[in-house]
GROMACS .gro file of C-alpha atoms in nm:
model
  311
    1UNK     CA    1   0.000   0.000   0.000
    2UNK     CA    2   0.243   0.267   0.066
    3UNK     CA    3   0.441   0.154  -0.229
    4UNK     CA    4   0.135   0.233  -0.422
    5UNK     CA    5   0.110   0.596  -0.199
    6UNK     CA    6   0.491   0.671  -0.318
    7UNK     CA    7   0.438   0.595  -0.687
    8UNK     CA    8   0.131   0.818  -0.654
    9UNK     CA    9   0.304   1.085  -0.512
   10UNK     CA   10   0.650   1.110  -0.759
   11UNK     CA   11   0.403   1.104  -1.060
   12UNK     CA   12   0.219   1.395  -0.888
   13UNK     CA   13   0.594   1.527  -0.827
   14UNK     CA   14   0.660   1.489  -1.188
   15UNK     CA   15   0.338   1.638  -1.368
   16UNK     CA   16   0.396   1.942  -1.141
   17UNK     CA   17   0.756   2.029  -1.225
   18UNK     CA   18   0.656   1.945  -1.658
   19UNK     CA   19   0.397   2.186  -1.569
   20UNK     CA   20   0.641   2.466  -1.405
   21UNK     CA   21   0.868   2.430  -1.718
   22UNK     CA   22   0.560   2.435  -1.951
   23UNK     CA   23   0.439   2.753  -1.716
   24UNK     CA   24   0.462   3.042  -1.899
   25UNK     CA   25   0.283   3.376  -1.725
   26UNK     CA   26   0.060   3.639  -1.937
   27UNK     CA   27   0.347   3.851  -1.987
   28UNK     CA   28   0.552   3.557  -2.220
   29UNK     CA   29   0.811   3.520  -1.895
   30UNK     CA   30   0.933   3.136  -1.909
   31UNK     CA   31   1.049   2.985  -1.584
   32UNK     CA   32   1.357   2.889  -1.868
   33UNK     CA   33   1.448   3.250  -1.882
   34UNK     CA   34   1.417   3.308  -1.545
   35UNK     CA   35   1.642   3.075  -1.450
   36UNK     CA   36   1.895   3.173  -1.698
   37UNK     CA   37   1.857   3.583  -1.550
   38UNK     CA   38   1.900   3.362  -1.172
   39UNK     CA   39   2.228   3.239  -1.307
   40UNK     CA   40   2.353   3.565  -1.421
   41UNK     CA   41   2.253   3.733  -1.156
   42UNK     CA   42   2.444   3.525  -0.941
   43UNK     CA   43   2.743   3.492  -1.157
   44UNK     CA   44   2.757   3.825  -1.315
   45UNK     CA   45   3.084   3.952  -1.145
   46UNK     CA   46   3.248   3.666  -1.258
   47UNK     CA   47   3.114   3.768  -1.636
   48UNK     CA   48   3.217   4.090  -1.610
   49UNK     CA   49   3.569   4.028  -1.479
   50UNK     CA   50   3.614   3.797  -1.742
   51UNK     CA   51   3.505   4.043  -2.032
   52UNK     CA   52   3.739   4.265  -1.899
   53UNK     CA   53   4.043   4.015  -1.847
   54UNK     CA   54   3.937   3.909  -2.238
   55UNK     CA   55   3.945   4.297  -2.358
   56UNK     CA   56   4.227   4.364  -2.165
   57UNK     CA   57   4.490   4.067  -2.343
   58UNK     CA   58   4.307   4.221  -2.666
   59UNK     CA   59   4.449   4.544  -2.572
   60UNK     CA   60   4.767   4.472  -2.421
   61UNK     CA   61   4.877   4.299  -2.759
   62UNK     CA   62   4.763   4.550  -2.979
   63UNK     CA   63   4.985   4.813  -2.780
   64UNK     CA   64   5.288   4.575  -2.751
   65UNK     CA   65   5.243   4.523  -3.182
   66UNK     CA   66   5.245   4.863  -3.202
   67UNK     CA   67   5.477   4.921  -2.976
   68UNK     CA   68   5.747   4.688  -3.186
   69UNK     CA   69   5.674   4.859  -3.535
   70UNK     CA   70   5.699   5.171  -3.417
   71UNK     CA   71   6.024   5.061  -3.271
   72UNK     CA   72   6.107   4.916  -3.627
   73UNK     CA   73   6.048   5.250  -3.745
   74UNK     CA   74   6.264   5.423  -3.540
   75UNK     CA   75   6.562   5.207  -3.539
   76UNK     CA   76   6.531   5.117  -3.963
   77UNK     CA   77   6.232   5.238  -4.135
   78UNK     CA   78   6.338   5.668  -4.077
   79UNK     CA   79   6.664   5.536  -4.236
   80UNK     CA   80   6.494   5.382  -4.509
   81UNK     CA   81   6.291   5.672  -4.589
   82UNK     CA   82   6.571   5.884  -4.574
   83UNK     CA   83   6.743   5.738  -4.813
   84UNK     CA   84   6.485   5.717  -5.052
   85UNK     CA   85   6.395   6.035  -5.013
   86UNK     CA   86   6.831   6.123  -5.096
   87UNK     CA   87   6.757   5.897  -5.380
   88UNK     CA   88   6.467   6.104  -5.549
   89UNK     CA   89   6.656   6.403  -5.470
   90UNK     CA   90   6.976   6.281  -5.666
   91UNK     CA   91   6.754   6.140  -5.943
   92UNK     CA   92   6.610   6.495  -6.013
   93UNK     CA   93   6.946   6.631  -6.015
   94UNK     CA   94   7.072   6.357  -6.222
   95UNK     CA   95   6.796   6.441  -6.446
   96UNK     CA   96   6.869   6.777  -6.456
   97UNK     CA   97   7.262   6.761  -6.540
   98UNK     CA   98   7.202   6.499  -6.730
   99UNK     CA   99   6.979   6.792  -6.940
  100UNK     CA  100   7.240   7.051  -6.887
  101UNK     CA  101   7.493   6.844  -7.072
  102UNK     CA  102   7.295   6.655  -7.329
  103UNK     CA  103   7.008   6.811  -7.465
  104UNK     CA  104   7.189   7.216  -7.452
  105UNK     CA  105   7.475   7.265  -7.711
  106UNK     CA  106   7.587   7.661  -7.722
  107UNK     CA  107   7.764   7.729  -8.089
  108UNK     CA  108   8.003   7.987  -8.153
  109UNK     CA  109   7.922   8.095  -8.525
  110UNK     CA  110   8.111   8.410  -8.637
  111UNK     CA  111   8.315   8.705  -8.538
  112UNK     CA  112   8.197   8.988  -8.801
  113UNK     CA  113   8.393   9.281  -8.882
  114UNK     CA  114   8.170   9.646  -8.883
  115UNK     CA  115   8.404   9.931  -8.891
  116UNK     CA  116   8.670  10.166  -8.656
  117UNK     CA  117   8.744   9.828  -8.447
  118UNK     CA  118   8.365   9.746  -8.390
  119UNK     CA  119   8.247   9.351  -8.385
  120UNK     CA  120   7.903   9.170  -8.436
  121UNK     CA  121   7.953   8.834  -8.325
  122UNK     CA  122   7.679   8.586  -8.358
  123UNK     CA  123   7.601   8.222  -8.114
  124UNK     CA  124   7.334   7.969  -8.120
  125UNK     CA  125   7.217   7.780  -7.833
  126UNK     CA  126   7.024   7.440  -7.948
  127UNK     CA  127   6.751   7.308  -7.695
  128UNK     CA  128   6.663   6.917  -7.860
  129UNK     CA  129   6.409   6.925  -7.548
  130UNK     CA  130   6.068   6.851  -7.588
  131UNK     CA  131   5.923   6.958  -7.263
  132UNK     CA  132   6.169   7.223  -7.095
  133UNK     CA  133   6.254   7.550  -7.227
  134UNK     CA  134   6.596   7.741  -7.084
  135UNK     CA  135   6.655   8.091  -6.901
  136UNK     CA  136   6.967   8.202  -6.876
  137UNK     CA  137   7.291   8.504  -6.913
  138UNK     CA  138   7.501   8.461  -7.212
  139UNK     CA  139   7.857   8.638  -7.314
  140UNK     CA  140   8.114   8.637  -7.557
  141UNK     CA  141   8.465   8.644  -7.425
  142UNK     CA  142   8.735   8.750  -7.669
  143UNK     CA  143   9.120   8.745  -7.605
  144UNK     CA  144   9.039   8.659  -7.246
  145UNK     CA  145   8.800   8.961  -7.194
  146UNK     CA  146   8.419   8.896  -7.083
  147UNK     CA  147   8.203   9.160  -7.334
  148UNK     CA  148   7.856   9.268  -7.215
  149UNK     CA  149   7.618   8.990  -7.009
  150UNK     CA  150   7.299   8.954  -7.200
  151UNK     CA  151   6.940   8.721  -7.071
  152UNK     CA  152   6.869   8.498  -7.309
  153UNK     CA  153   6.581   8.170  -7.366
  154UNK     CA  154   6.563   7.928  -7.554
  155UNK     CA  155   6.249   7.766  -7.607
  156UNK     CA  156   6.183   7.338  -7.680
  157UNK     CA  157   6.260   7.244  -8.018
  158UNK     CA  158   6.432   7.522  -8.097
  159UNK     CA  159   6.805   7.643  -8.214
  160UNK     CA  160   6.802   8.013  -8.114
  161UNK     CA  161   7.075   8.309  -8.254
  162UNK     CA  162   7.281   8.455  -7.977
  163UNK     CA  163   7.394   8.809  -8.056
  164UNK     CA  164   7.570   9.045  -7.899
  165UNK     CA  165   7.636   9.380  -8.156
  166UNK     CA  166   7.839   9.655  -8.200
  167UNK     CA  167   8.108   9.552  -7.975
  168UNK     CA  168   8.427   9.740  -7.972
  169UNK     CA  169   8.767   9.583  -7.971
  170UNK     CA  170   9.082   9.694  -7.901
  171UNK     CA  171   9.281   9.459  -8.099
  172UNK     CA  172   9.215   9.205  -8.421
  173UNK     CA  173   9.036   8.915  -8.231
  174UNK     CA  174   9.243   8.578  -8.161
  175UNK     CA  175   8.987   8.389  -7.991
  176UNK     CA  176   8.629   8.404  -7.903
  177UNK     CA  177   8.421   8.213  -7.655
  178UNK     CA  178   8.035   8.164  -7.607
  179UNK     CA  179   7.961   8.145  -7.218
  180UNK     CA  180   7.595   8.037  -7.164
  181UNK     CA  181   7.564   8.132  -6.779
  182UNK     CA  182   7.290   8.099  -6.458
  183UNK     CA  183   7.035   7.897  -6.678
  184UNK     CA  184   6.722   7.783  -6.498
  185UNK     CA  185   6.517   7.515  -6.688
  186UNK     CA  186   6.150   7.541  -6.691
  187UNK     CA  187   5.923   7.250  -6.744
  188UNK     CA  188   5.569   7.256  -6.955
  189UNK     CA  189   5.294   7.202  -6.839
  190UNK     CA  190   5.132   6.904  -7.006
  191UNK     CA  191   4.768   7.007  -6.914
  192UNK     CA  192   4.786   7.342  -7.055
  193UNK     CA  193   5.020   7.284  -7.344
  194UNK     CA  194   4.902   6.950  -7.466
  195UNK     CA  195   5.052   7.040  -7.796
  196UNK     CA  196   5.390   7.229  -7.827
  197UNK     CA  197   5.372   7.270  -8.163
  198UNK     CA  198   5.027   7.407  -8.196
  199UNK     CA  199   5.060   7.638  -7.844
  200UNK     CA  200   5.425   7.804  -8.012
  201UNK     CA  201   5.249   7.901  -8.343
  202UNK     CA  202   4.961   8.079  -8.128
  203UNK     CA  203   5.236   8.310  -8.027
  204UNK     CA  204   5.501   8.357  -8.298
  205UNK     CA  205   5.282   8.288  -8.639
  206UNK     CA  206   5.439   8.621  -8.836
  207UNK     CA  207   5.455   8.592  -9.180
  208UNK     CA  208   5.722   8.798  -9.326
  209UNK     CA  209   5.613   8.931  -9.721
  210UNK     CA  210   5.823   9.101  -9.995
  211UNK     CA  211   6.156   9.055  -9.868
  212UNK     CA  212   6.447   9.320 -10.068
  213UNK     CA  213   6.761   9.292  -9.995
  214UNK     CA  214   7.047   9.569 -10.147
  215UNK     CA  215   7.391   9.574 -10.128
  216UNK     CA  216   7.599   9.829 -10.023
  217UNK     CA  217   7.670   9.946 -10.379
  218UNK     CA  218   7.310   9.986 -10.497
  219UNK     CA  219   7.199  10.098 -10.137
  220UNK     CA  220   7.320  10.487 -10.211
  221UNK     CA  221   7.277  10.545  -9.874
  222UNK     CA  222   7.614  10.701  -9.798
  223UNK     CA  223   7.946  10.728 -10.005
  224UNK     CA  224   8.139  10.750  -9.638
  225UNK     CA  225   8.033  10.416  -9.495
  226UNK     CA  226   7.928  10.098  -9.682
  227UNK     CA  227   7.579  10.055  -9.582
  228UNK     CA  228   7.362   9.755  -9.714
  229UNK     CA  229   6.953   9.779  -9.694
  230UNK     CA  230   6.683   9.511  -9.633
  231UNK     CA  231   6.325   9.573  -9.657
  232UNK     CA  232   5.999   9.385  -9.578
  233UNK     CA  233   5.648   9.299  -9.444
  234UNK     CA  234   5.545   9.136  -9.126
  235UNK     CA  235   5.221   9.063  -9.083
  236UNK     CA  236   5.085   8.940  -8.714
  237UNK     CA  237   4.888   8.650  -8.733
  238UNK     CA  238   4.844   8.514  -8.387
  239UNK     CA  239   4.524   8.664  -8.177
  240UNK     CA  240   4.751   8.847  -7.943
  241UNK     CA  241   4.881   9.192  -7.959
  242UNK     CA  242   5.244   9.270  -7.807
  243UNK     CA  243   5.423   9.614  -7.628
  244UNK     CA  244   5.705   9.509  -7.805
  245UNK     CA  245   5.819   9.250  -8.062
  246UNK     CA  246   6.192   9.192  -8.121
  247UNK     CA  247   6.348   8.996  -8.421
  248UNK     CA  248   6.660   8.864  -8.475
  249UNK     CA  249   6.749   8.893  -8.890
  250UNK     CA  250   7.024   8.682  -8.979
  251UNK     CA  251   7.200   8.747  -9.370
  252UNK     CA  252   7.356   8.437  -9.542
  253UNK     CA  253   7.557   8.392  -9.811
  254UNK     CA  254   7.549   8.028  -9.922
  255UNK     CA  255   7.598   7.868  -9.609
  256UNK     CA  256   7.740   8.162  -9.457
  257UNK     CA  257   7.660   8.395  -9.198
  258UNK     CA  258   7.781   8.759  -9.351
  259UNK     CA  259   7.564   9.007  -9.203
  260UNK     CA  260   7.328   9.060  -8.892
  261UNK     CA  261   7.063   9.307  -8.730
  262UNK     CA  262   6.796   9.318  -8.473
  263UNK     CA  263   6.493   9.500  -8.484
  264UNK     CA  264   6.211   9.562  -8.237
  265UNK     CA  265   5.851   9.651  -8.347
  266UNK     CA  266   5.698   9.892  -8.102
  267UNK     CA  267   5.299   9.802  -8.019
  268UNK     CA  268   5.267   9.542  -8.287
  269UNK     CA  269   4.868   9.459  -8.274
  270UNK     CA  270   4.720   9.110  -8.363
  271UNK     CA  271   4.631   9.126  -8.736
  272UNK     CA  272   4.824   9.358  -8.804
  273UNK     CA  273   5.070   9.428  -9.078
  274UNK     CA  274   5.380   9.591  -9.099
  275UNK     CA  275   5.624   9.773  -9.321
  276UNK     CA  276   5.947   9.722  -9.176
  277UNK     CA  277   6.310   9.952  -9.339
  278UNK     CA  278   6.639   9.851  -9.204
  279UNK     CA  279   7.042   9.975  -9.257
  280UNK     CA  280   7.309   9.770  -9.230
  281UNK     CA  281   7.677   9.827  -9.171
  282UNK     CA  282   7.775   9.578  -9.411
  283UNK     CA  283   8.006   9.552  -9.767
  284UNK     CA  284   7.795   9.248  -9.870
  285UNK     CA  285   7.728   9.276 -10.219
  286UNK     CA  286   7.426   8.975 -10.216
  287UNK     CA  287   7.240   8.807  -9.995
  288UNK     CA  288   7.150   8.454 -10.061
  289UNK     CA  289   6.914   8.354  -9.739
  290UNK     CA  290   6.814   8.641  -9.469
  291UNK     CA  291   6.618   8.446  -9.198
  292UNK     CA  292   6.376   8.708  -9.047
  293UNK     CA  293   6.274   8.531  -8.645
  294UNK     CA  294   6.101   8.648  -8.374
  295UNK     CA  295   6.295   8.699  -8.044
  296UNK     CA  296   5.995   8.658  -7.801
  297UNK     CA  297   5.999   8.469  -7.519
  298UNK     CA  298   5.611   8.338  -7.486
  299UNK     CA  299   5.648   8.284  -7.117
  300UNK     CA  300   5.699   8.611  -7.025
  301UNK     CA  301   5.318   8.728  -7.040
  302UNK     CA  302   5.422   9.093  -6.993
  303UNK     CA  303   5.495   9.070  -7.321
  304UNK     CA  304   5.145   9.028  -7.473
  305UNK     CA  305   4.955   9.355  -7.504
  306UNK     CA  306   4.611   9.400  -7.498
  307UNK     CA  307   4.453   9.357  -7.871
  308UNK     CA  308   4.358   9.766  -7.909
  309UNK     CA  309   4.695   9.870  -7.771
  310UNK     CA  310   4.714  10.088  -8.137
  311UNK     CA  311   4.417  10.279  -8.040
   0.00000   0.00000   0.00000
C-alpha cells in the first residue's frame, strides 16, 4: 500500500515540475528564462571580470604590436625613408645635369667685322628638349675679356641666334668664346600645353612678305660708310597683340653667316601688318638667305599687349 502511496506521489511530483517548465505567465516570462537571468545574476561579477580580463589581453597585444613597429620604425624604417627620399633628390638632379649636358649645345658661329674696331659676333644655343625651355645670361669672351652679359631663352625644339652687336675691340680678335651662364630650366605644363607645336604658333605665327635685300653698292645710302639695306612685311597672325616684338634677322651667303641686325617693333597689334626699313653696316654685295625670327619669349606674359593697344 504505501508503495502504491509513493508511486502516486512522484508522478504527482513529476506532472507538477513538466507543468512549471511548460508555465509560462501572461506577460511571455518562461520559468527557462528566469532561470537563466537567476544564473547571471548570481554569476555576473564573474562575467564581467572575465570580459574585462578578455578585452584587456586584446588590448595589451595590440599596444605591444604597435609598440614593436613603431620601434622598427625608429631604429630602420626613418633610415629607409631617408634614403629614398636622398635617392629622389639625386635622381632629379641627375635628371637635370644629365639635361644641362645633353640636350643644350651653345655654338660659336662668327666674329663679323663692322668698322673703326667694332664687332658683331653671332652664337646659337640648341635646346633638342621637348618639354623644358631654358633661361639664362650669355657672353662672348674675346682674347680673355668677358664683353657685355645679355638674358637669353631658348624655347623646346628650338636652335636660337645669340647676338651680342656693335662691340668694340681693341685689338684684331684671336679667340672668341660663347659662355651660356645661370640657366634655370622650366618645365611645360602638359595640361595646358598639350601640344607644343600648336601652343608656339599661337604666339610667334608672323609671316614675313616682300623681302628686298640691297647691297651696299646699290643701297646709295652714304658714299662714307658701306651701308647695305633690307626691306619687308610682317604681318601678325596670332590673336595676341604685343608692347614690343623683337626679331633677330640673320643674312647668309650660301651657307654663310655675312651680315646681322635686330629689330624691335613697337605696339605690334594682332592682325596687323607691318612695313618694316632697315640699314646695315655691311660691304655684302648679295644676300643669298636672310632668316627674319622672332625673339619673343612666350612665357613672359608681360609681353602680350592687350589687342587695341594701337588705339
Amino acid at each position: 500500500m504505501f508503495g502504491l502511496l509513493n508511486k502516486r506521489k512522484a508522478k504527482a511530483i513529476d506532472q507538477v515540475e513538466e507543468q512549471l517548465k511548460r508555465y509560462k505567465d501572461t506577460e511571455g516570462l518562461s520559468t527557462q528564462r528566469l532561470n537563466f537571468g537567476l544564473w547571471y545574476f548570481r554569476h555576473r561579477k564573474n562575467f564581467f571580470l572575465t570580459i574585462v580580463g578578455v578585452l584587456s589581453v586584446l588590448a595589451a597585444a595590440l599596444f605591444i604590436y604597435s609598440l614593436y613597429y613603431f620601434g622598427d620604425y625608429l631604429l630602420r624604417g626613418m633610415t629607409s625613408q631617408q634614403q629614398s627620399v636622398s635617392g629622389l633628390v639625386e635622381d632629379v638632379t641627375l635628371r637635370g645635369t644629365r639635361l644641362d649636358q645633353n640636350s643644350v649645345r651653345p655654338r660659336f658661329i662668327k666674329l663679323i667685322s663692322l668698322a673703326n674696331g667694332n664687332y658683331d659676333l653671332i652664337g646659337t644655343l640648341t635646346n633638342a628638349n621637348t618639354g623644358y625651355w631654358l633661361d639664362f645670361n650669355y657672353y662672348f669672351v674675346v682674347d680673355g675679356q668677358s664683353l657685355d652679359v645679355h638674358a637669353g631663352f631658348v624655347l623646346p625644339q628650338e636652335q636660337h641666334y645669340l647676338l651680342s652687336l656693335n662691340q668694340t675691340l681693341t685689338n684684331q680678335p684671336n679667340s672668341v668664346e660663347l659662355i651660356i651662364d645661370n640657366w634655370s630650366w622650366h618645365r611645360l605644363d602638359s595640361h595646358q600645353i598639350p601640344d607644343w607645336s600648336t601652343y608656339k604658333e599661337q604666339y610667334l605665327n608672323f609671316v614675313i612678305q616682300d623681302k628686298k635685300f640691297l647691297g651696299y653698292e646699290d643701297s646709295g645710302l652714304t658714299e662714307n660708310l658701306k651701308m647695305a639695306s633690307l626691306s619687308f612685311n610682317i604681318v601678325n597672325q596670332t590673336p595676341y597683340s604685343y608692347y614690343e616684338a623683337p626679331l633677330n634677322i640673320i643674312i647668309y651667303q650660301n651657307s654663310e653667316v655675312v651680315s646681322v641686325a635686330q629689330y624691335v617693333i613697337d605696339k605690334f597689334a594682332s592682325r596687323e601688318k607691318r612695313t618694316i626699313e632697315i640699314s646695315l653696316l655691311s660691304d655684302i654685295d648679295e644676300a643669298t638667305r636672310i632668316e627674319i625670327l622672332p625673339d619673343i619669349n612666350i612665357f613672359n606674359q608681360e609681353m602680350t599687349a592687350p589687342l587695341d593697344i594701337v588705339n
